[in-house]
Coordinates of C-alpha atoms and ligand atoms in Angstrom, one line a residue:
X569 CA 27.6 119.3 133.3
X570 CA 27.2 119.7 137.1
X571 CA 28.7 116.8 139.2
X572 CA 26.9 115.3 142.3
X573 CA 29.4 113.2 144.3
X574 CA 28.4 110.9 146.8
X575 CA 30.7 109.4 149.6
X576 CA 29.6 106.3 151.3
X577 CA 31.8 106.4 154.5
X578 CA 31.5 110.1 155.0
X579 CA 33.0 110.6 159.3
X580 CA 36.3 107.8 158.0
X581 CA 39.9 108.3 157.4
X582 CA 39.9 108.2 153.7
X583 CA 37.3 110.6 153.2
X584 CA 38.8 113.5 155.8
X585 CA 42.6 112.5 155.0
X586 CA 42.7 112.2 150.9
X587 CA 39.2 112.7 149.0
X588 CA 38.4 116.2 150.7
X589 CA 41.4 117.4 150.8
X590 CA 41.8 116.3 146.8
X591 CA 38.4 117.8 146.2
X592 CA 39.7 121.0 147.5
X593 CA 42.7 121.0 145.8
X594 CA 41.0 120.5 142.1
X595 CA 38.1 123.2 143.1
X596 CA 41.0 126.3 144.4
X597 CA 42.9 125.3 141.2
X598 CA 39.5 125.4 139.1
X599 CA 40.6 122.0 137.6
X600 CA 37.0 120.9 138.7
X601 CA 34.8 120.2 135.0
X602 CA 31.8 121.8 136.3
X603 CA 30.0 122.5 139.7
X604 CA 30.6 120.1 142.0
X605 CA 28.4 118.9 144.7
X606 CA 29.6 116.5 147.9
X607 CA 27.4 114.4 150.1
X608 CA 28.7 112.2 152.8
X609 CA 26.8 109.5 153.8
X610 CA 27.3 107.5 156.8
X611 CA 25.8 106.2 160.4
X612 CA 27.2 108.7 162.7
X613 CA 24.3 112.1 162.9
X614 CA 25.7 115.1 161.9
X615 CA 24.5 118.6 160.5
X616 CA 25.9 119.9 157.2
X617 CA 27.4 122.6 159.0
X618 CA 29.2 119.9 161.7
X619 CA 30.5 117.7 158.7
X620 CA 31.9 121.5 157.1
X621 CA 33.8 122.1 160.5
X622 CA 35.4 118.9 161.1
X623 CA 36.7 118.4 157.3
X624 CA 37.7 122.3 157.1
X625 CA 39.5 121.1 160.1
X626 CA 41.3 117.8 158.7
X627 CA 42.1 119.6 155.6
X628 CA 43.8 122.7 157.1
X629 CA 45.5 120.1 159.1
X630 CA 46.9 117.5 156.0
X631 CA 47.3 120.4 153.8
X632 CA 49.1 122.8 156.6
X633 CA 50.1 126.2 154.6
X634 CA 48.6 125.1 151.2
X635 CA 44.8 125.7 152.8
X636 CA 43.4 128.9 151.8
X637 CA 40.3 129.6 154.0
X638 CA 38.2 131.9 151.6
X639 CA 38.9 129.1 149.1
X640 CA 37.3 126.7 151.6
X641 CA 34.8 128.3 152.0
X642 CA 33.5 128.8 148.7
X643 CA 34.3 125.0 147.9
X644 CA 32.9 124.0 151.3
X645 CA 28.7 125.4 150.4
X646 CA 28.4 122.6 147.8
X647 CA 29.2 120.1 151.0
X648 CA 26.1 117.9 152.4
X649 CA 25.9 115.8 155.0
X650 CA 23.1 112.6 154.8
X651 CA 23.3 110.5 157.9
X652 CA 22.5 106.6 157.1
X653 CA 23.2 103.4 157.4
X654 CA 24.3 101.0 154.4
X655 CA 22.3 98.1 155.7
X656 CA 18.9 99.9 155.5
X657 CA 17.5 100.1 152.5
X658 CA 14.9 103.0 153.4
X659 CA 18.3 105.2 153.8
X660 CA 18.9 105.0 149.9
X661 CA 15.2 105.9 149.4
X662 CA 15.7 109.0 151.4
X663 CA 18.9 110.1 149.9
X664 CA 17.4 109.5 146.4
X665 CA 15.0 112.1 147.6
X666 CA 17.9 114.6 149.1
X667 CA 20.0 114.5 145.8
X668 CA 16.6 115.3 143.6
X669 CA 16.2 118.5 146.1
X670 CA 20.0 119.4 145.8
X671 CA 20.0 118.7 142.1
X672 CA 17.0 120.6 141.5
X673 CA 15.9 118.8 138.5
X674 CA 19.1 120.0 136.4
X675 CA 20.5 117.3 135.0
X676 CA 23.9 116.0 137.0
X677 CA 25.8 113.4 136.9
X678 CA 26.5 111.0 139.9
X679 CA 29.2 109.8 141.3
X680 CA 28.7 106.9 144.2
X681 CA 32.1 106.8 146.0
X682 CA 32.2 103.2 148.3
X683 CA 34.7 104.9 150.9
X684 CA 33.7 102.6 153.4
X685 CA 35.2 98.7 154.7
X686 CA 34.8 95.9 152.1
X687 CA 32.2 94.0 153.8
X688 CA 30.0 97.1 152.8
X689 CA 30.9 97.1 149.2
X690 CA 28.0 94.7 148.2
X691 CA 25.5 95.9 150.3
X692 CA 26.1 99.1 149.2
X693 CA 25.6 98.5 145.5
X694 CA 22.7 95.8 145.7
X695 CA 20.9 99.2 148.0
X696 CA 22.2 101.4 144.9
X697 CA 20.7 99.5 142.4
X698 CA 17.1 98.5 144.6
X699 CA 16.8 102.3 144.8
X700 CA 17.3 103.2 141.3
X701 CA 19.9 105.0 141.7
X702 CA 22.3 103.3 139.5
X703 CA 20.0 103.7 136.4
X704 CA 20.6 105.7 133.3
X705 CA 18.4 107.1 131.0
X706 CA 20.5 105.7 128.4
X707 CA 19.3 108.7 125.8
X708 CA 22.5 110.6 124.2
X709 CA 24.0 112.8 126.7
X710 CA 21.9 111.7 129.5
X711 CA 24.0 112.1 133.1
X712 CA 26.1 109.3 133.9
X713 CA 26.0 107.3 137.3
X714 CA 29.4 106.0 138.3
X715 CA 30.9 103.9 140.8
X716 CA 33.9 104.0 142.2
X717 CA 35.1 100.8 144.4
X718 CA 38.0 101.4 147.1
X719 CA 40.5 98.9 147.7
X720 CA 40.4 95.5 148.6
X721 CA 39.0 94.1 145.3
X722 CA 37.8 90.7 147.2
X723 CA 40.1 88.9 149.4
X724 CA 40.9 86.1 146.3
X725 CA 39.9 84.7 143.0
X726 CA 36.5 83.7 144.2
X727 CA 35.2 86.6 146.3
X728 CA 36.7 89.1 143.4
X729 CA 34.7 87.1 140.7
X730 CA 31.5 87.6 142.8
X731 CA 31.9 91.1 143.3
X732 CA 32.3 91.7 140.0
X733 CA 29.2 89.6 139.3
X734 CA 26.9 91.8 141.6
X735 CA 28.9 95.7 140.6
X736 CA 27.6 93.9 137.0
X737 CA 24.2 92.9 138.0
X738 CA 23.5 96.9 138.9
X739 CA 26.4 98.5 136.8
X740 CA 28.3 98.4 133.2
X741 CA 32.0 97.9 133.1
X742 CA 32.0 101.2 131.7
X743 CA 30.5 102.8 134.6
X744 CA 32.9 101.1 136.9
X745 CA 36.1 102.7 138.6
X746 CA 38.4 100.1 140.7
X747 CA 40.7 102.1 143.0
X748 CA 44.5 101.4 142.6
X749 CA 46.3 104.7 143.8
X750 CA 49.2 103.7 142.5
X751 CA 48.0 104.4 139.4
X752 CA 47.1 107.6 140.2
X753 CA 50.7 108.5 141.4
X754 CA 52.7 111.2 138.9
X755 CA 55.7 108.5 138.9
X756 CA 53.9 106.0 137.8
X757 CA 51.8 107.2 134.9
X758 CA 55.9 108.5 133.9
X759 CA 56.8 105.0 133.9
X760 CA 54.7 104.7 130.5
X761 CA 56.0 108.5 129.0
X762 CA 59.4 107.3 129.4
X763 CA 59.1 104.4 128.1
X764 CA 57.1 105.4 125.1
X765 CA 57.3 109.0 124.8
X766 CA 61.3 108.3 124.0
X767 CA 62.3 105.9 121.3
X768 CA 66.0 105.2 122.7
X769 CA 64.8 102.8 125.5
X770 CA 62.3 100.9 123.5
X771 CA 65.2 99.1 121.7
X772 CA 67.1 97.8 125.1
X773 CA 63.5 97.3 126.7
X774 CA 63.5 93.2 126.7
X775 CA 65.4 90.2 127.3
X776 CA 68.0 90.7 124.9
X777 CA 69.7 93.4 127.3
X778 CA 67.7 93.4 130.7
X779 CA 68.9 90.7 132.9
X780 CA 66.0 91.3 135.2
X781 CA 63.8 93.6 137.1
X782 CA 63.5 93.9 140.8
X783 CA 60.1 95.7 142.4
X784 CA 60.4 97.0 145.9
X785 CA 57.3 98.9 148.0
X786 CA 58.8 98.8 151.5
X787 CA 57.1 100.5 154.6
X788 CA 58.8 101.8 157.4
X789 CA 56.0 101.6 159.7
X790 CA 54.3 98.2 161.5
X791 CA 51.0 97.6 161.1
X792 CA 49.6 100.2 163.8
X793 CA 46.2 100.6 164.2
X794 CA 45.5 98.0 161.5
X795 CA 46.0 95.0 163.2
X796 CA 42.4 93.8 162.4
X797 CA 42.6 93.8 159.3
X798 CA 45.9 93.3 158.7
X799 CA 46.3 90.2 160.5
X800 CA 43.6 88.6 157.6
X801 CA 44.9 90.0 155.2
X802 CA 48.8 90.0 155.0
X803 CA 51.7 91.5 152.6
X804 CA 50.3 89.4 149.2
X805 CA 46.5 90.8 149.2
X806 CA 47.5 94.5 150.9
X807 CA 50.5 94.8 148.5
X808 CA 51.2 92.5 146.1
X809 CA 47.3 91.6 144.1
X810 CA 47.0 95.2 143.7
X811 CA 50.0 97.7 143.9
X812 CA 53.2 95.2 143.2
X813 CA 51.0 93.6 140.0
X814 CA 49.9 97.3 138.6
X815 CA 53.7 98.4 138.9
X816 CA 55.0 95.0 136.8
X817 CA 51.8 95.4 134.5
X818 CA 53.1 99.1 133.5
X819 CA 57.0 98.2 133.4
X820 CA 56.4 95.1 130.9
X821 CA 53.3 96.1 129.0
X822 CA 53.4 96.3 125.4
X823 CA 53.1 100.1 123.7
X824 CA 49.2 100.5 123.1
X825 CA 48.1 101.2 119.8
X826 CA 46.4 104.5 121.2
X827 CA 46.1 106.3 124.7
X828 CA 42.8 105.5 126.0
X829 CA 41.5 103.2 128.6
X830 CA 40.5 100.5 126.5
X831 CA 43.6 100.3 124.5
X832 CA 45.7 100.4 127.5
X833 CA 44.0 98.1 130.2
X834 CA 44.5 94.9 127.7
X835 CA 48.0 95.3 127.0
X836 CA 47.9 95.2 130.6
X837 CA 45.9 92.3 130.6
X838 CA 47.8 90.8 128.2
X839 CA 51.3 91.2 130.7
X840 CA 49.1 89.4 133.5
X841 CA 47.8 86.7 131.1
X842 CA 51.4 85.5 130.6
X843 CA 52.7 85.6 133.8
X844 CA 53.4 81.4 134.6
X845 CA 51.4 80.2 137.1
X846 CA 53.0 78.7 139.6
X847 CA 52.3 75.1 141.6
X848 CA 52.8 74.8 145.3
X849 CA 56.0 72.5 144.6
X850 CA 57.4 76.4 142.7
X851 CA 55.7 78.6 145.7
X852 CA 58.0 77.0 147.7
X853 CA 61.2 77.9 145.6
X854 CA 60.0 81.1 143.8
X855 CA 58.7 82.8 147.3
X856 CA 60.1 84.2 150.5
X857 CA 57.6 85.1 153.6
X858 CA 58.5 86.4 156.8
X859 CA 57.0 88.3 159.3
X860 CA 58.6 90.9 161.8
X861 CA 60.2 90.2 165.6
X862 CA 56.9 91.6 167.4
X863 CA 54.2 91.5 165.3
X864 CA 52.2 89.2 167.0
X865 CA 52.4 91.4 170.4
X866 CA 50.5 93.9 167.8
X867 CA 47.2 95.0 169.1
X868 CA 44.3 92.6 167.4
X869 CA 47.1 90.3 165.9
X870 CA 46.3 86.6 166.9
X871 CA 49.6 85.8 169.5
X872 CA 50.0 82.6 167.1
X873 CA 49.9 84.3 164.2
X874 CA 51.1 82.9 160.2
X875 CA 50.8 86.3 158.7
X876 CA 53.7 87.3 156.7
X877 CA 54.4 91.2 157.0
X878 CA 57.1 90.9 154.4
X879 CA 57.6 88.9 151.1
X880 CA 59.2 88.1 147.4
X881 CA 57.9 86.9 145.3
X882 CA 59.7 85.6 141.2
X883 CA 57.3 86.2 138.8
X884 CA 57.9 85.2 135.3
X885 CA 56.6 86.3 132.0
X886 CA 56.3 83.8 129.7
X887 CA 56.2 86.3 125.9
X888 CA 58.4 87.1 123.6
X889 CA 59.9 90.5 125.2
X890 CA 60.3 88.7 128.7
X891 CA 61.1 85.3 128.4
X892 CA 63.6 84.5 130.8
X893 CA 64.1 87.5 132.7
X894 CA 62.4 87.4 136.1
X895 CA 60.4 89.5 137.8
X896 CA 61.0 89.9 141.3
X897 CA 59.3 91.4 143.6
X898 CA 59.0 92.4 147.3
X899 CA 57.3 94.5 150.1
X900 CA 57.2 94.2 153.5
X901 CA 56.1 96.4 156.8
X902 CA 59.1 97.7 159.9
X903 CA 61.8 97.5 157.0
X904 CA 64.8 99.8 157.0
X905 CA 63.4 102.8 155.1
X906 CA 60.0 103.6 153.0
X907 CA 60.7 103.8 149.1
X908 CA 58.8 102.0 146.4
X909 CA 61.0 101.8 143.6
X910 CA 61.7 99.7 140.1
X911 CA 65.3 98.6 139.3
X912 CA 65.9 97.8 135.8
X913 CA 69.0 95.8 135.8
X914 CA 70.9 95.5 132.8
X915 CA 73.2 92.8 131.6
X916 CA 76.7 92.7 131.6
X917 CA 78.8 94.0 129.1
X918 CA 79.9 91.0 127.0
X919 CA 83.9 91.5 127.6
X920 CA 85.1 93.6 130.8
X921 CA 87.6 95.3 128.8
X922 CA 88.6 97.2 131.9
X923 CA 89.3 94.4 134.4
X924 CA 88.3 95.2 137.9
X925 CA 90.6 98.3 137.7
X926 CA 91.8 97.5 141.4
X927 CA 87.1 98.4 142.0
X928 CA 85.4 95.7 143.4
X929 CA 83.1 93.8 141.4
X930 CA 81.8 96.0 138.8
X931 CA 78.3 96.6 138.7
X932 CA 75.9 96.3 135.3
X933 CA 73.7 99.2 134.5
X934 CA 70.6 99.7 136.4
X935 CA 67.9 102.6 135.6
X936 CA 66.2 103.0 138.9
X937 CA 62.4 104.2 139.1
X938 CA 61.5 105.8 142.3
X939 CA 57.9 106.2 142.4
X940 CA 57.7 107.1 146.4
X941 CA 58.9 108.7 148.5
X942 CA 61.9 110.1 146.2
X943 CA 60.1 111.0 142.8
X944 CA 63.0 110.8 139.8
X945 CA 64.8 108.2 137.7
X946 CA 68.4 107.2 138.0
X947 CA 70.5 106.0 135.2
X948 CA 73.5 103.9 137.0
X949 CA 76.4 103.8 134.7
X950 CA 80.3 103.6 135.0
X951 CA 82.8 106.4 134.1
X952 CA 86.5 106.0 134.1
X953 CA 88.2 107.7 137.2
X954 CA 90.3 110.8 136.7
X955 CA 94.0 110.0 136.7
X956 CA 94.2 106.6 137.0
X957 CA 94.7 104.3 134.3
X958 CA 91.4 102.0 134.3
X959 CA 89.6 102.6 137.4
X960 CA 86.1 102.6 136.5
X961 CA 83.4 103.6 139.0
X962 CA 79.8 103.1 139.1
X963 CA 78.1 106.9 139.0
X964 CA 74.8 108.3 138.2
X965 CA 72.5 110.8 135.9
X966 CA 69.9 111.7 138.3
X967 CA 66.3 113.2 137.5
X968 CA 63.9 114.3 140.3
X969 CA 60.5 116.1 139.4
X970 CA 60.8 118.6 142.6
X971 CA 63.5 119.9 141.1
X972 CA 62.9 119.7 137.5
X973 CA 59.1 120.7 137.9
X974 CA 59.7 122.4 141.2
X975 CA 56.3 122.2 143.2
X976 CA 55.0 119.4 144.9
X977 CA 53.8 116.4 142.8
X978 CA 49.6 116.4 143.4
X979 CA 48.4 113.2 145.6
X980 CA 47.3 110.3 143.2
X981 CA 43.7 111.2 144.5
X982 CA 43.5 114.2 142.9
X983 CA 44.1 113.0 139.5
X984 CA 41.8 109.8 139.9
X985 CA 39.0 111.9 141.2
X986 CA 39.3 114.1 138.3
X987 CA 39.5 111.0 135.7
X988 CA 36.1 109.9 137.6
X989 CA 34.6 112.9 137.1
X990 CA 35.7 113.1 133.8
X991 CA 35.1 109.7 132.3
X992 CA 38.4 108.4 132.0
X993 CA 38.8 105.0 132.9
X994 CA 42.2 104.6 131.8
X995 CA 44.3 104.6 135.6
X996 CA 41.4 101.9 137.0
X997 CA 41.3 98.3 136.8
X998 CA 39.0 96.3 134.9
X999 CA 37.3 93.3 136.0
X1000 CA 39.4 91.1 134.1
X1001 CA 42.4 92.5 135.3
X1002 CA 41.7 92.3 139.2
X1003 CA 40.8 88.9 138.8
X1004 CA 43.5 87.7 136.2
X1005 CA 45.7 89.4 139.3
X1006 CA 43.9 87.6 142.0
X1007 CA 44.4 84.5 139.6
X1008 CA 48.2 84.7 140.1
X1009 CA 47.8 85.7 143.8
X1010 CA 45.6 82.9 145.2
X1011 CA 47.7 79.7 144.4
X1012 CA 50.7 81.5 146.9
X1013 CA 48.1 81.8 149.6
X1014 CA 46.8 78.5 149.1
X1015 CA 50.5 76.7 148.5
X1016 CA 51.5 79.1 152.0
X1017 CA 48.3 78.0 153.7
X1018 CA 48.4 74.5 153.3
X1019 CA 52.1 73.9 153.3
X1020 CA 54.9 74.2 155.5
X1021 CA 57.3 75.8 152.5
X1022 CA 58.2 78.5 152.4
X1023 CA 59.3 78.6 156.3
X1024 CA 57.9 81.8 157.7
X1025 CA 61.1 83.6 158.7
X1026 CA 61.1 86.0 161.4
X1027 CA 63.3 89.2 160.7
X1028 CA 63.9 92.6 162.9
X1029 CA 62.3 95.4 162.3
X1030 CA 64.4 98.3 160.4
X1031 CA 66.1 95.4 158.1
X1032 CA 65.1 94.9 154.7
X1033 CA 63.7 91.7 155.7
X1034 CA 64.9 88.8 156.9
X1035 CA 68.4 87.5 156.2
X1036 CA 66.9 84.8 153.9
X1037 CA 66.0 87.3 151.7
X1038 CA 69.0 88.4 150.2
X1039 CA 70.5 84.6 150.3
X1040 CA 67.3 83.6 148.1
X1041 CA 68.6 86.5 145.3
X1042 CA 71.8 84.6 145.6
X1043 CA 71.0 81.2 144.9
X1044 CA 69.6 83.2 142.3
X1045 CA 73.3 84.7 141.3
X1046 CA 71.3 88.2 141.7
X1047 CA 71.0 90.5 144.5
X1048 CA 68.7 93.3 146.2
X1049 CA 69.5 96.6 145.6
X1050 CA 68.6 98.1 148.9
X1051 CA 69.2 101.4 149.0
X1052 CA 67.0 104.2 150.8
X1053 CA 66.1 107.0 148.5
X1054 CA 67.8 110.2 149.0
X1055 CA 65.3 112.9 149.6
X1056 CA 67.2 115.8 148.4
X1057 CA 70.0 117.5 147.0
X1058 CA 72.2 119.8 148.9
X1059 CA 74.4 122.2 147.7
X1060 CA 78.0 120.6 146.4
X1061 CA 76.6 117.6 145.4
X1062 CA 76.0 115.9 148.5
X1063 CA 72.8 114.2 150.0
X1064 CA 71.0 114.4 152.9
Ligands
LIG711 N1 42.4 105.3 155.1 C1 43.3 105.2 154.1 O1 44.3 105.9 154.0 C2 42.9 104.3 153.0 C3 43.9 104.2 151.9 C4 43.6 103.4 150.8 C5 42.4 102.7 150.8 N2 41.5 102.8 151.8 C6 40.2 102.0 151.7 O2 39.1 102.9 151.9 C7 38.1 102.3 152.6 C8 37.7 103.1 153.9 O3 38.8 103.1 154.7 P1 38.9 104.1 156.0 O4 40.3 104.0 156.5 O5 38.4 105.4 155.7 O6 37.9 103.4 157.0 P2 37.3 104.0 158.3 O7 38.0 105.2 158.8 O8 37.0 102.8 159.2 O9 35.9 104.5 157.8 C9 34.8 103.7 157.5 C10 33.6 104.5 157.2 O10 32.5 103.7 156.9 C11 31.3 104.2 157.6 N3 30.4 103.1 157.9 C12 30.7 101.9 158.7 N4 29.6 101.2 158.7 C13 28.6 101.8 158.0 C14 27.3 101.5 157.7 N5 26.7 100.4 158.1 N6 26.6 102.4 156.9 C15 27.2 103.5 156.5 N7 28.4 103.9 156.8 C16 29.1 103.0 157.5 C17 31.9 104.8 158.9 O11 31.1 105.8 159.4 P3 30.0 105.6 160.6 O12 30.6 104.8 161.7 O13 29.7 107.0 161.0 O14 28.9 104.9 160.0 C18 33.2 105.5 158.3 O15 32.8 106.7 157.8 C19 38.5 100.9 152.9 O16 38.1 100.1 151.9 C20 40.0 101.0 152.8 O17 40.6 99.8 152.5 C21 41.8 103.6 152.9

C-alpha cells in the first residue's frame, strides 16, 4: 500500500536535520514498503519546488558524501509542500482537499507526524480529528491513519494524562506512536538480543550476582540555543522521564513471552510499576542536582535560575530479580565528555584468593553498554599478569559494531520511521508507560520545587558534575565509573 506522510512543522530543525534525511536514506536503500509521499506543513509560504531545494540542501549537508543526487531526485518528486497554520482550522480543511488530489482516490495510508513545539500537539490533533482526518473506515484492510507524537510527552503526570485523554478522544492506542529515539538507536534494541538472544547472561542477570547498575547520558555541550526551553524544563523531564527511564525499563525488563509490541511494552510497564516511589524526605537522600558555573549567563536563562543542568538520581526496583540492587542514574549538560552508557557492575568474588597482588583495590566485573557515541559492549574482567606471581589486572573483551558490522550504524530515525510506516509499535511508548514514568518523575520535581534538599550544587563545566556527585556514590560504598568512550581502535592496540 502507498504511504502519504504528513509533517506538521515542515521549515524546523527536526524535519530538515533527521526525518528527511531518514526518509532519504530508507527510499535510496529501497527499504521504503511502498510509494511514499511527504507533505510538510507549516506557517512559513513556500513552493514545492522551494521546500525540494532547501531540504536537498540540509540533507547533502547532514549526510555529506553519503547523498547521491540522482537518488534525490527521484525521492525528492513525491515531496509537497502545504503552507498553514495549526491554529486555523480551515488549514486542515484545505489539506484534506490537497492529500485527496495527491492520493488520487487510491487508497493510502496516512501518516500525521506532530514535528512541531509541544504547545501545538493538542491543537494539532483536536484540528486532525474536526477535519476528519483521523478517521478510519474500519472495514478489513482499509488504510490506516497514524500519529506520531514528538518528544515532550507533557511536562508531568497531569499534563501527560490529558494529552493522552485528547490523542484518545481522536485516536486508538493502536494508532498512536510516542517518540523516544532512544529506542530507535541500534545499541539499544542490542541491549534486549544480548540479553535474551544468549542464554549465559540470563543466569547472572539479578540480584544474586549484580551489585548494581549505574546509567549515564552525559552531554558535552551547554544548553545553546535552547535556553527557552531549557530553562522550564531541566535535566529530569529532557533526560530522565523519557531517555534515562526507557534505558532502565530495557536493562531490568523481564524476557517477553513473544517479540511484539504488545508483549514487550508491559514487561516494560511492569519494571516501571515496581520502581519505589519515593517521598520528599527520600528525594532528598536518593537525588543529586546541580547546575553548571555559567548557566544562568545563558541566553533566555532567568539570571536567578533553579534549573538543574545535571543530576542522579537512585532508583529502586522493588521485584524479585531486583530487590536490593539500585539503580542509579545520571545525566547532565557541559560534562567532561558525551557517552551514554550502562554499567553492569558485578559483585565481588566471595574470597580474594589473590590478595591485592601489590594492584590497588581490585575492581569487580563490570559489562559496560555504550549505546552513544562509542557503539560496543565491554566485558571488564581480571587476568593474572605475566611473570609475576599473583598480580592480577583488570582488562577487557571489547565489541564494537563499526568494526564487527563495519558501516555506519543507521540514525534511530530511520528505523522508527520505518516501524511507523510499517505498523510496529513495538520501539514507542504507550500511554501507560509515559505516564507510569511521569508518575516516578513528578514527586522529584515537586520534593526539588518545594524544598530546599537537595542543595542545588554548582559544578564547572567539563567535570562529570559536581564534586558532590561522586561523594553521594560514596556514602553509598559505590562509585562512578567515568570514563570517556574510546572512539576507535588503532593499530597495536592502542586508543585514540
Ligand atoms: N530538533 C531536534 O533535534 C529534536 C530532537 C528531538 C526531538 N525534537 C522535538 O521535535 C519537535 C520540533 O522541534 P524542532 O527543533 O524541529 O523545532 P523548530 O525548529 O522550532 O520547528 C518548529 C516547527 O513548527 C512550525 N510551527 C510553529 N508554529 C506553527 C503553527 N502555528 N502552525 C504550523 N506550524 C507551526 C514551525 O514552522 P513555521 O514557523 O514556518 O510555522 C517549524 O517548522 C519538538 O517537539 C522537539 O522537542 C527535536
Amino acid at each position: 500500500m502507498s504511504h502519504t506522510l504528513v509533517i506538521f512543522g515542515a521549515s524546523g530543525d527536526l524535519t530538515s536535520r533527521k526525518l528527511i534525511p531518514a526518509l532519504y536514506k530508507l527510499a535510496e536503500r529501497g527499504r521504503l514498503p511502498g510509494e511514499l509521499r511527504v507533505i510538510g506543513f507549516s506557517r512559513t509560504p513556500m513552493s514545492d519546488e522551494a521546500w525540494r531545494a532547501a531540504l536537498a540542501e540540509s540533507t547533502a549537508k547532514f549526510l555529506g558524501a553519503r547523498f547521491q543526487r540522482e537518488a534525490w531526485n527521484q525521492f525528492a518528486a513525491g515531496i509537497h509542500y502545504h503552507p498553514g497554520d495549526i491554529s486555523q482550522t480551515e488549514d486542515f480543511a484545505k489539506l484534506a482537499e490537497q492529500l485527496d488530489k495527491l492520493e488520487g482516490g487510491k487508497p493510502t495510508a496516512r501518516v500525521y507526524y506532530l514535528a512541531t513545539a509541544p504547545q501545538f500537539f493538542e491543537p494539532a490533533i483536536e484540528a486532525l480529528g474536526a477535519s476528519g482526518l483521523a478517521t478510519e473506515e474500519g472495514k478489513l484492510n482499509s488504510p490506516c491513519r497514524r500519529i506520531v507524537i514528538e518528544k515532550p510527552f507533557g511536562t508531568d503526570l497531569a499534563s501527560a494524562q490529558r494529552l493522552n485523554e485528547v490523542v484518545h478522544r481522536f485516536f486508538t492506542e493502536r494508532q498512536v506512536y510516542r517518540i523516544d529515539h532512544y529506542l530507535g538507536k541500534e545499541t539499544v534494541q542490542n541491549i534486549l538480543v544480548f540479553r535474551l538472544a544468549n542464554a549465559i547472561f540470563e543466569p547472572v542477570w539479578n540480584r544474586n550476582y549484580v551489585d548494581h547498575v549505574q546509567i549515564t547520558a552525559a552531554e558535552e555541550v551547554k544548553v545553546g540555543r535552547r535556553g527557552g526551553y531549557y530553562d522550564h524544563a531541566g535535566v529530569l523531564r529532557d533526560m530522565f522521564q523519557n531517555h534515562l527511564l526507557q534505558l532502565l525499563t530495557v536493562t531490568a525488563m523481564e524476557a517477553p513471552a513473544r517479540f511484539n509490541a504488545d508483549a514487550v511494552r508491559n514487561e516494560k510497564v511492569k519494571v516501571l510499576e515496581a520502581i519505589r516511589p519515593m517521598t520528599a524526605v527520600e528525594v532528598a537522600t536518593n537525588t543529586v542536582r546541580a547546575q553548571y558555573q555559567g548557566y544562568r549567563q545563558e541566553k533566555d536563562v532567568a539570571p536567578d535560575s533553579q534549573t538543574a543542568t545535571f543530576a542522579d538520581v537512585r532508583l529502586d526496583i522493588d521485584n524479585w530479580r531486583w530487590q536490593g540492587v539500585p539503580f542509579y542514574l545520571r545525566s547532565g549538560k557541559a560534562m567532561g565528555c558525551r557517552t551514554t552508557q550502562i554499567v553492569i557492575q558485578f559483585r565481588e568474588p566471595p574470597l580474594r584468593l589473590f590478595g591485592n597482588g601489590g594492584a590497588a583495590r581490585q575492581e569487580a566485573n563490570r559489562l559496560v553498554i555504550h549505546i552513544q557515541p562509542a557503539e560496543g559492549i565491554q566485558l571488564h574482567f581480571h587476568t593474572k599478569v605475566p611473570n609475576r606471581e599473583v598480580d592480577t589486572r583488570e582488562t577487557t573483551l571489547d565489541f564494537r559494531f563499526d568494526s564487527f558490522y563495519g558501516d555506519a550504524l543507521p540514525d534511530a530515525y530511520e528505523r522508527l520511521l520505518l516501524d511507523v510506516l510499517s505498523g510496529d509499535q513495538s520501539l514507542f511508548a504507550r500511554s501507560d508507560e509515559v505516564e507510569l514514568a511521569w508518575g516516578i518523575i513528578d514527586p522529584i520535581l515537586t520534593a526539588w520545587k518545594m524544598g530546599g534538599q537537595p542543595p542545588l550544587w554548582q559544578y564547572e563545566p567539563g567535570m562529570w558534575g559536581p564534586p558532590g556527585s561522586s561523594d553521594w556514590m560514596q556514602v553509598m560504598g559505590r562509585h562512578w565509573l567515568d570514563v570517556c568512550p574510546v572512539l576507535k581502535h588503532v593499530d597495536g592496540g592502542e586508543s585514540e
